[in-house]
Amino acid sequence: MTHPEAQQRIGTLREQVARHAELYYRQAKPEISDRDYDQLERELADLEAQFPEFAVKASPTQRVGDDRLEGFTTCRHRQPMQSLDNTYSEEELRAFHQRLVKLFGRDDLAYVVEPKIDGLAVSVTYEKGKLVRAVTRGNGVEGDDITANARTIYSLPKELRAGPGVPIPEVIEIRGEIFMTLAEFQRINQAREEAGEALYANPRNLAAGTIKQLDPKEVAQRKMEIVLYGVGMCEPPVADSQKHYHELVKQWGLPTVERTWPVQGIDAVWAAVRELDSLRHSFAYGTDGAVVKLDDFRLQREAGSTAKAPRWAIAYKFEPERAETRIRAITIQVGRTGVLTPVAELEPVLLAGSTVARATLHNKDEIARKDIRLGDYVLVEKAGEVIPAVIAVNLQRRTPECVVYQFPDKCPVCATAVVQLEGEVAMRCPNLICPAQVRRRLTHFVSKACLDIDGLGIAMIDELVERGWVKELPDLFQLKRDELMTLGKSVEKSTDNLLASIEAAKQCELWRLIHGLGIPHVGVSASKDLAAHFREIEKLAAATMDNFIANKVSVISGIGETMARAIIGFFSEPKNQALVAELLRIGVQPQAPVKPAGASTVLVGKTFVLTGTLPTMSRDEAAVKIETAGGKVSGSVSKKTSYVLAGTEAGSKLDKAKELGVPVIDEAELLRLLG
Ligand code: IVH
């Protein structure tokens, strides 16, 4: 490869790695398999080693991805969370051992082999044995504070179990993975399927998406699990080896891996890896490999780390299960927000214990990128992926009959021209009254997180849409009693109950209506922020970019530029404007949030950033107090910040405040300000 070629390839790879890391870590919506991602990373690392002149010195944080999201408080890990080097080859695993043999001058090194859990990394801090914090990996140095959500995990003890001879450290960061069982994943997907909503691809994505909900009540409705296996910072130290540490984790009553293999020498490591592979399918969580760790903590420290990963550990990844089959057709599914998802209709094939007949193709770009054609033989993979994905085409079996798929430029259901929103890969049908969308939209509109109308199940919705009684959302409020009575199962009482719930829903809280409209990217918590800020649906519908972003800063905390664009784009559709006008015309009267009586305004115009642990209240409680008094709470410190409210163990935000000269106050001072 010539220098210019290498430079160009490195640039391309860097962009791809960054894009897929963002999709995986931050959005929990990966478009390529883990294996393909690992390959991109590996190619980049190899090229950078070969052409060091083009390598950029990446800080450790750039190397591990970043899962942090807007709306969460950032929290610094006392000890950074590193990533692991990984390999798919036995040879490289042996080479890992040889490097350590050379370093320590002996080959009987003791290791612990444990499952590599396919969840999302978390660090849980216990102080004096009490659970005080849970933080995602973030960029490895600081992550999102998900304590409130983690507290909803039933199996995570609030307190470490003490016992004779069981030490309880002053402070310990315990590392592990949050996951969701296959059964819970299937339960949720089944409900979504019934509601006509898009399905989650695998338990890992669903678990990641769930733990990053801003509202802990929503998290509590899904059963999340946790497994703990590692140690971060620990004061005073309580274990001197990984084996010893695993014993303590069990004694403290924490959920941990079913089995670990303390072994000596690389042959025993390999045997353990093989045995783990044969057992792993019976575990509650998905596994995608084995982690091999040097057992002795002292030797670990001596071996040290590279910028990205420790030298004393490696992940050996198992090959995902794959099968080859033919694409009979490509169909398009139209989702609630009009997203067109291409689906490969396959000749049924047996894969990892179940028959696969369909696989998602994600979007138009993916079909082009992989050059997938109708009639092609393709490899499908289920790498913890419950919905299989098409990995690659077998070009050797391509015939001239295999034709390029023309992605429709019209919605296959209502024939409206499809559009692509700026910055999105998805194609959308912008027609709000597309029948495919109406059914899904209506289901969303009446669901618990929106208008919460009792008695409108999926079967009833189907009837209403099929009979043409409901073509648009406002039709719901104009259903006729005598027509409803002609539906087979209807009895007088349930019809009257349904009509009464629909009537009551006209006075719904404003945020419910906003959420119910199904504006892309706008979830429950954003809907609440929008309702509190605009207070009238007409004002939201008329908002321009200046109302959302001023001097590149969010005017409404929690509403960034992507959401602002989606909202403006939504209301720029005349049909959507008409929909809102019609809802109001027929008597829907959304209720703005009530400002507490005699609302205090002492903090109006003041912006606060909260950091660290406060002595008597949680940060959430403090935020409510500030907002009730008219102040705003923001996630990051800038020159515009009025005060940083800092507790103990305040992180980088405190440093930033000092740097910018922003006044720092404590809880007592906040209470004084509140009067
Ligand atoms: S050890 C410095 N052990 O895999 C040591 N990690 O690809 C790093 N993971 O960031 C972690 N199971 O989130 C370790 N038994 C296990 C694991 C494990 C899953 C995750 C972890 C890590 C990632 C690296």
XYZ file of C-alpha atoms and ligand atoms in Angstrom, residues 82-84 86 114-118 120-121 137 176-177 229 257 291 293 310 312-313 315, ligand 1:
46
model
C -10.569 0.211 30.576
C -11.465 -1.811 27.546
C -9.976 -5.167 26.576
C -9.653 -8.966 21.805
C -14.426 -16.110 32.996
C -17.338 -15.515 30.637
C -17.371 -12.290 28.638
C -20.867 -10.965 29.257
C -22.600 -9.195 26.400
C -23.400 -2.910 29.141
C -20.548 -2.020 31.403
C -18.524 3.349 31.457
C -19.950 -5.538 36.019
C -22.525 -5.675 33.276
C -17.041 -9.561 38.250
C -20.974 -15.241 36.987
C -11.955 -13.163 29.354
C -7.064 -12.548 33.356
C -4.514 -3.832 30.246
C -2.659 -8.637 31.840
C -6.009 -9.571 30.281
C -10.826 -11.351 25.501
S -12.588 -7.162 32.542
C -9.563 -3.837 32.646
N -14.288 -9.194 32.526
O -16.066 -6.299 27.969
C -10.474 -5.012 32.555
N -14.751 -7.326 31.136
O -14.489 -5.524 25.642
C -11.652 -4.756 31.702
N -16.832 -7.495 29.875
O -15.145 -3.135 29.158
C -12.835 -5.499 32.016
N -17.431 -9.463 30.636
O -17.496 -4.101 29.772
C -13.984 -7.988 32.028
N -15.712 -11.039 32.636
C -15.416 -9.823 32.144
C -16.262 -9.159 31.202
C -15.874 -7.907 30.723
C -17.766 -8.449 29.843
C -16.884 -6.234 29.092
C -16.454 -5.020 29.864
C -15.264 -4.508 29.121
C -15.511 -5.028 27.748
C -14.239 -5.096 26.938
